[in-house]
Amino acid sequence: MTKAHTHPGLMRSYPQALPALLAVSALLLTACGAAPGAGSGPSPSGGADSAGTSTSAAAGQAKESLAPSPRLVLTHDAGITVLDAKTLKPVGDTPLAGFNRLSPAGDGRHVLVATGDSFRVYDAGVWTEAHGDHGHSYAAAPRLTDRAFSATKAGHVVNHAGKTALFNDGSGKVEVLDPAALTDGLKTGLPATSTYTAPDAHHGVAITLEDGKLLVTLGNEESRNGLALLSAPAGDGGQGRTELLRNEECPGVHGEAVAGKETVVVGCEDGMLVYRGGAFTKVASPDPYGRMGNQAGSPASPVILGDYKVDRNAELERPTRISLVNTDTGTLQQVDLGTSYSFRSLGRGPGGEALVLGTDGALHVIDPTTGEVTAAISVVGAWTEPDAWQDPRPTLFVQGSTAYVTEPAASRIHAVDLKSGKIISSTDLDHVPNELTGVTG
């Protein structure tokens, strides 16, 4: 992931002149107006609250910082809140109507907000800027920029191989961009994208590969059944792609994850489809219907963590088993946790540990190779998955060696140190949290 640029000289010492310089820096920062990334440009077409570009004055003040600081971004029924990932203190609150989905943009600074008819660019405020020759660094106020990628039905956002792919469910259009361009040139407009449009619109996903090729789901509004490999972009403007390979043996294809360096998987209703090194393979479920539609991968492990559902006719199945698919060996093992979980319960630790947030309120830590549950860390109260998938439920997000867990019933968020297995901080929130993601700075 591309890091936000930090100016040199940040560790210089400042003797007696420091207070005066700080005062001047504050004035200079105010005079700068908008943070990098600001600028005029087309407004998104509908879907977003017209007041969405504002940030609360109480939390929206820039603070001096010697380096970019990781931040958490969460949604609620009134908009978006940003927290300092280290202290869990609020640093910004932006109103935005409607149900909004969050995905890291891939540059360590921005988040893409799927509002339905657009992917809006949200600046989490971790940029740094030197003022004069004293090299001070600042953390900016988070804000919803006026930049947006239009979409008829904004869907999945996937970061991989230094590229970010946006999938438009309403048209089948895929846009691939370099996320570094969001930081480097957002104030002059949206970054250039290479595009591809699937033959039929569907709820899909696209993943870029290290060599520039693109994996994209196959389907239409009625059904989805596989994955295609497309060539790197070519032709006029670098837009043209040619289909190289396809596999249509993945009914109900959904989700995506990457194991190790570049083994890509998608879930099927009867197993998991694996792409590696120019070939597709299938890991079959032991049941005729064994759906693994949600997955979590890790660069530190060849094993993919997935959910596992067996009731085709259930309106909402609450499984207690999870799946562990070893992409090296092509084998699948299941672990019964004795508690159910939701699609927002899956994560991976820094060493590849499989993490599952159960409805028993515990964060279950699993050895992905052996399937052994090595720890169960009590974090929140027992909960029940709501019937509507858009409704708030405890959500897991992992950044580094810290697992963040929301607790909507208490309007709280907790930080768990995965090394010690202990809750290291908790805080009350002003709103009931829903989606949760973060940026590294």
C-alpha atoms as one frame of an Amber mdcrd trajectory, in Angstrom:
protein
   0.000   0.000   0.000   1.321   3.404  -0.932   2.176   5.540   2.076   1.274
   9.186   2.425   4.383  11.305   1.826   6.158  12.556   4.912   8.372  15.584
   4.421  12.041  15.372   5.444  13.287  17.103   8.519  10.439  16.024  10.799
  12.789  14.894  13.540  14.735  18.141  13.739  14.934  19.765  17.176  13.509
  23.209  17.829  14.945  25.073  20.780  13.464  28.293  22.273  11.865  29.296
  18.973   9.442  26.326  19.086   6.394  28.094  20.659   6.571  30.932  18.162
   7.012  28.567  15.271   4.021  26.528  16.377   1.885  29.657  16.466   3.040
  30.649  12.994   2.435  27.097  11.773  -1.146  27.187  13.009  -1.738  30.456
  11.138  -0.141  29.093   8.007  -2.248  25.950   8.161  -5.406  28.023   8.449
  -4.272  30.171   5.524  -3.745  27.058   3.403  -7.492  26.454   3.398  -8.411
  23.003   2.138  -6.124  20.011   2.600  -4.282  18.543  -0.348  -6.859  16.908
  -2.557  -9.234  19.838  -2.400 -10.293  21.605  -5.520 -13.119  22.336  -7.845
 -14.664  19.556  -9.799 -17.903  17.882 -10.758 -20.253  17.026  -7.935 -21.492
  13.446  -7.702 -24.892  12.903  -9.242 -27.345  12.350  -6.437 -27.157   9.877
  -3.573 -25.108  12.093  -1.274 -26.271  14.651   1.242 -25.640  18.149  -0.032
 -24.090  18.961   3.340 -21.711  16.025   3.064 -18.596  18.075   2.431 -18.718
  19.703   5.836 -16.963  18.456   8.958 -17.950  19.247  12.527 -16.010  22.169
  13.943 -15.530  20.506  17.308 -13.623  17.539  15.951 -12.483  18.902  12.604
  -9.426  20.895  13.632  -6.001  20.038  12.240  -3.488  18.923  14.849   0.280
  19.029  14.748   1.800  15.598  14.305   5.329  14.393  13.672   4.106  11.632
  11.377   0.895  10.427   9.745  -1.302   8.676  12.293  -3.530   5.683  11.511
  -7.233   6.436  11.623 -10.477   4.505  11.759 -13.474   5.421   9.636 -16.980
   4.283  10.548 -20.481   4.930   9.284 -23.693   5.534  11.211 -27.198   6.705
  10.386 -26.096  10.354  10.414 -22.913  10.066   8.376 -19.239   9.241   8.880
 -17.018   9.492  11.964 -13.223   9.328  11.999 -11.251   8.212  15.062  -7.576
   8.280  15.888  -6.672   4.580  15.723  -4.239   4.863  18.638  -6.394   6.801
  21.098  -9.894   6.088  19.714 -10.624   9.791  20.114 -12.857  11.395  17.446
 -11.077  13.644  14.965 -13.903  14.378  12.550 -17.604  13.859  11.874 -19.167
  14.321   8.431 -22.926  14.239   7.748 -23.963  11.982   4.869 -27.478  10.664
   4.432 -28.358   7.089   3.551 -26.734   3.685   3.937 -23.099   4.039   2.868
 -20.395   1.418   2.435 -16.691   1.953   3.113 -13.551   0.604   1.428  -9.917
   1.726   1.737  -8.879   3.478  -1.477  -5.427   1.869  -1.259  -3.219   4.928
  -0.654  -3.239   4.862   3.143  -5.191   8.106   3.268  -8.493   7.999   1.389
 -11.608   5.860   1.740 -14.103   5.224  -1.044 -17.711   5.616   0.053 -20.240
   3.661  -2.006 -23.401   5.754  -1.812 -25.399   3.805  -4.381 -24.931   6.075
  -7.387 -21.251   6.868  -6.881 -17.977   6.011  -5.225 -17.244   9.199  -3.291
 -13.697  10.015  -2.198 -13.335  10.627   1.532 -10.105  12.138   2.866  -9.420
  10.656   6.310  -6.979  13.494   7.048  -3.670  11.703   7.578  -1.668  13.867
   5.217   1.362  15.813   6.395   2.631  19.144   5.161   5.732  21.198   5.921
   5.298  24.934   6.493   8.306  27.106   5.727  11.664  25.573   6.531  10.826
  24.151   9.962   9.402  20.902   8.639   6.362  20.604  10.895   3.832  17.926
  10.026   0.077  18.131  10.476  -2.859  15.755  10.617  -5.717  17.349   8.716
  -9.428  17.481   9.384 -11.219  14.581   7.658 -13.624  15.595   4.912 -15.754
  14.298   2.100 -14.173  15.669  -1.064 -16.144  16.830  -4.078 -14.647  14.019
  -6.163 -16.689  10.953  -7.097 -16.669   8.107  -9.594 -20.209   7.865 -10.939
 -22.015   4.533 -10.780 -25.537   3.282 -11.304 -25.049   0.816  -8.452 -21.696
   1.132  -6.668 -20.393  -2.262  -5.572 -17.115  -3.859  -4.489 -13.791  -2.037
  -4.197 -10.632  -4.191  -4.237  -7.023  -3.112  -3.639  -4.310  -5.410  -4.960
  -0.958  -5.161  -6.740  -0.835  -1.395  -6.291  -4.128  -0.863  -8.118  -7.708
  -0.308  -6.994 -10.626  -1.798  -8.940 -14.171  -0.427  -8.660 -17.077  -2.614
  -9.777 -20.339  -1.037 -10.901 -23.090  -3.605 -10.314 -25.641  -1.637 -12.334
 -23.645  -1.591 -15.553 -20.870  -4.171 -15.173 -18.298  -1.418 -15.642 -14.917
  -1.876 -13.974 -12.613   1.083 -13.346  -8.986   0.487 -12.360  -6.908   3.314
 -10.924  -3.571   3.963  -9.293  -4.530   4.975  -5.728  -1.353   7.073  -5.384
  -2.918   9.463  -7.889  -5.629  10.274  -5.364  -3.047  11.810  -3.074  -0.804
  13.279  -5.764  -3.384  14.885  -8.009  -6.895  14.850  -6.596  -7.054  18.653
  -6.427  -6.891  18.821 -10.218  -9.487  16.113 -10.861 -10.087  12.396 -10.581
  -7.170  10.131 -11.529  -7.185   8.446 -14.912  -8.652   4.948 -15.010  -8.513
   1.991 -17.327 -11.980   0.590 -17.885 -13.641  -2.665 -18.816 -17.346  -3.402
 -19.088 -18.622  -6.929 -18.536 -21.009  -8.338 -21.161 -23.821  -8.268 -18.586
 -24.392  -6.234 -15.444 -24.287  -8.238 -12.221 -23.256  -8.096  -8.573 -19.601
  -8.735  -9.192 -15.989  -8.052  -8.352 -12.705  -7.405 -10.155  -9.122  -7.933
  -8.995  -5.973  -6.607 -10.671  -2.841  -8.780 -10.801   0.843  -7.887 -10.584
   1.288  -8.244 -14.356  -1.616  -5.897 -15.129  -4.097  -8.647 -15.977  -7.599
  -8.488 -14.536  -9.805 -11.143 -12.955 -13.502 -10.368 -13.235 -16.633 -12.291
 -12.296 -19.005 -13.769 -14.875 -22.752 -13.388 -14.563 -25.896 -11.423 -15.221
 -28.827 -10.116 -13.207 -30.246 -13.637 -12.890 -27.178 -15.662 -11.947 -23.400
 -15.639 -11.543 -21.231 -18.595 -12.429 -17.502 -17.991 -12.613 -14.426 -15.939
 -13.252 -12.571 -14.695 -16.337  -8.927 -13.688 -16.782  -8.383 -10.644 -19.007
  -5.175  -9.337 -20.540  -3.415  -6.197 -19.369  -4.919  -3.019 -20.890  -3.804
  -2.072 -24.377  -4.977  -0.059 -27.338  -6.194   3.507 -27.399  -5.739   5.017
 -23.940  -4.794   1.654 -22.506  -8.433   0.598 -22.292  -8.644  -2.577 -24.371
  -8.538  -6.003 -22.696  -8.831  -9.465 -24.202 -10.256 -12.505 -22.462  -7.531
 -15.111 -21.977  -9.143 -17.752 -19.804 -12.389 -18.472 -17.996 -13.932 -20.917
 -15.542 -17.710 -21.251 -15.306 -17.820 -23.801 -12.473 -18.519 -21.427  -9.610
 -22.277 -21.036  -9.098 -23.260 -17.977  -7.076 -19.737 -16.525  -7.263 -19.245
 -13.954  -4.515 -16.470 -12.144  -2.655 -12.728 -12.332  -3.134  -9.526 -12.745
  -1.158  -5.809 -13.149  -1.796  -3.593 -15.753  -0.124   0.170 -15.315   0.041
   1.545 -13.083  -2.698  -0.945 -13.633  -5.503  -3.295 -16.570  -5.183  -6.790
 -15.190  -5.724  -9.975 -16.918  -4.638 -13.685 -16.302  -4.999 -16.450 -18.125
  -3.181 -18.983 -20.446  -4.766 -22.148 -22.201  -3.584 -20.283 -25.510  -3.844
 -16.731 -24.601  -2.896 -14.046 -22.079  -3.730 -12.499 -21.166  -7.084  -8.735
 -20.577  -6.974  -6.610 -18.709  -9.523  -2.833 -18.956  -9.444  -0.113 -18.746
 -12.073  -2.369 -18.743 -15.123  -4.680 -21.575 -14.093  -7.976 -22.103 -12.274
  -8.577 -24.925  -9.802 -11.633 -25.746  -7.729 -11.748 -26.754  -4.068 -15.100
 -28.498  -3.671 -17.355 -28.346  -0.638 -18.132 -31.692   1.028 -21.859 -30.834
   0.831 -23.905 -30.467  -2.380 -24.621 -26.917  -1.220 -21.682 -25.610   0.780
 -21.453 -21.865   0.228 -18.286 -19.902   1.045 -19.380 -16.446  -0.104 -17.262
 -14.376   2.294 -13.508 -14.777   2.663 -10.464 -13.244   4.370  -6.913 -13.743
   3.114  -3.442 -12.949   4.403  -0.055 -12.379   2.727   1.419 -14.442   5.584
  -0.600 -17.590   4.866  -1.660 -19.807   1.939  -4.917 -20.518   3.788  -8.138
 -18.612   3.127 -10.647 -18.155   5.937 -14.242 -18.389   4.761 -17.749 -18.726
   6.071 -19.672 -21.966   5.442 -23.415 -22.210   4.813 -25.398 -25.328   3.908
 -29.066 -24.258   3.787 -29.868 -23.112   0.265 -33.395 -22.015   1.218 -32.599
 -20.117   4.401 -33.469 -16.423   4.394 -30.723 -15.945   6.968 -28.551 -18.864
   7.967 -26.508 -18.430  11.130 -23.682 -20.960  10.695 -21.320 -22.055  13.456
 -18.739 -23.658  11.160 -16.032 -21.769   9.274 -13.921 -23.015   6.368 -10.141
 -23.015   5.988  -9.025 -23.563   2.386  -5.340 -24.331   1.871  -4.547 -22.980
  -1.592  -1.194 -24.802  -1.668  -2.671 -28.248  -1.119  -6.183 -27.669  -2.461
  -7.712 -29.007   0.761 -10.568 -27.770   2.908 -11.088 -28.203   6.620 -13.954
 -26.986   8.754 -13.948 -25.733  12.322 -17.092 -25.615  14.436 -16.783 -22.640
  16.767 -19.917 -23.479  18.732 -21.184 -19.961  18.052 -22.532 -18.195  14.984
 -21.035 -15.134  13.311 -21.789 -12.705  10.466 -20.164 -11.622   7.221 -18.499
  -8.764   9.130 -16.892 -11.193  11.572 -13.948 -12.455   9.518 -10.384 -11.111
   9.713  -6.724 -12.051   9.743  -3.954 -11.323  12.223  -0.439 -10.091  11.392
   0.933 -13.635  11.350  -1.921 -14.988   9.275  -4.054 -16.026  12.253  -7.700
 -16.607  11.346  -9.982 -14.350  13.395 -13.732 -14.758  13.832 -15.950 -12.518
  15.950 -18.659 -14.772  17.334 -22.163 -13.925  18.488 -20.991 -15.120  21.912
 -19.074 -11.826  22.070 -15.633 -13.433  21.781 -12.914 -12.955  19.195 -11.879
 -16.495  18.264  -8.251 -16.925  17.186  -7.592 -19.951  14.975  -4.393 -21.508
  13.677  -5.137 -21.540   9.923  -2.993 -24.597   9.257  -4.199 -26.918  12.015
  -7.631 -25.443  12.636  -6.925 -25.255  16.370  -8.760 -22.504  18.241  -5.872
 -21.015  20.203  -7.772 -18.277  22.040 -11.216 -16.827  22.631 -10.973 -13.190
  23.727 -14.129 -11.769  25.309 -14.738  -8.356  23.742 -18.453  -7.485  23.531
 -21.713  -8.758  24.934 -23.542 -11.642  23.282 -25.446 -10.521  20.187 -27.765
 -11.766  17.460 -27.198 -11.143  13.789 -29.969  -8.841  12.492 -32.215 -10.009
   9.679 -31.310  -7.117   7.356 -27.700  -7.231   6.207 -27.506  -3.431   6.171
 -28.310  -3.159   9.902 -25.539  -2.569  12.461 -23.936  -5.582  14.121 -20.562
  -6.037  15.888 -17.918  -5.625  13.215 -14.271  -6.672  13.097 -11.510  -4.649
  11.430  -7.816  -5.485  11.782  -4.992  -2.997  11.303  -1.496  -4.232  12.083
  -1.548  -6.166  15.345  -4.704  -4.479  16.631  -8.225  -5.784  16.141 -10.969
  -3.178  16.358 -14.457  -4.359  17.303 -17.599  -2.232  17.302 -20.407  -2.803
  19.795 -23.572  -1.210  18.375 -25.740  -2.205  21.361 -23.608   0.014  23.600
 -22.417   2.515  20.943 -18.812   1.618  21.743 -15.647   0.514  19.998 -12.846
  -1.621  21.450  -9.200  -2.104  20.496  -7.723  -5.564  21.102  -3.967  -6.186
  21.125  -3.616  -9.467  19.247  -0.190 -10.121  20.742  -1.383 -10.036  24.365
  -4.992 -10.997  23.709  -6.214  -8.084  25.833  -8.505  -5.129  25.273  -6.181
  -2.128  25.390  -8.753   0.647  24.987 -12.462   1.283  24.565 -14.490   4.393
  23.955 -18.089   5.559  23.754 -19.365   6.784  20.401 -21.899   9.498  19.679
 -23.705   7.279  17.166 -24.503   3.605  16.697 -21.608   2.304  14.527 -22.261
   0.328  11.367 -19.490  -0.146   8.770 -15.852   0.099   9.868 -12.545   0.430
   8.028  -9.298   2.335   8.434  -6.281   3.988   6.866  -2.667   3.548   7.867
  -1.370   7.049   7.133
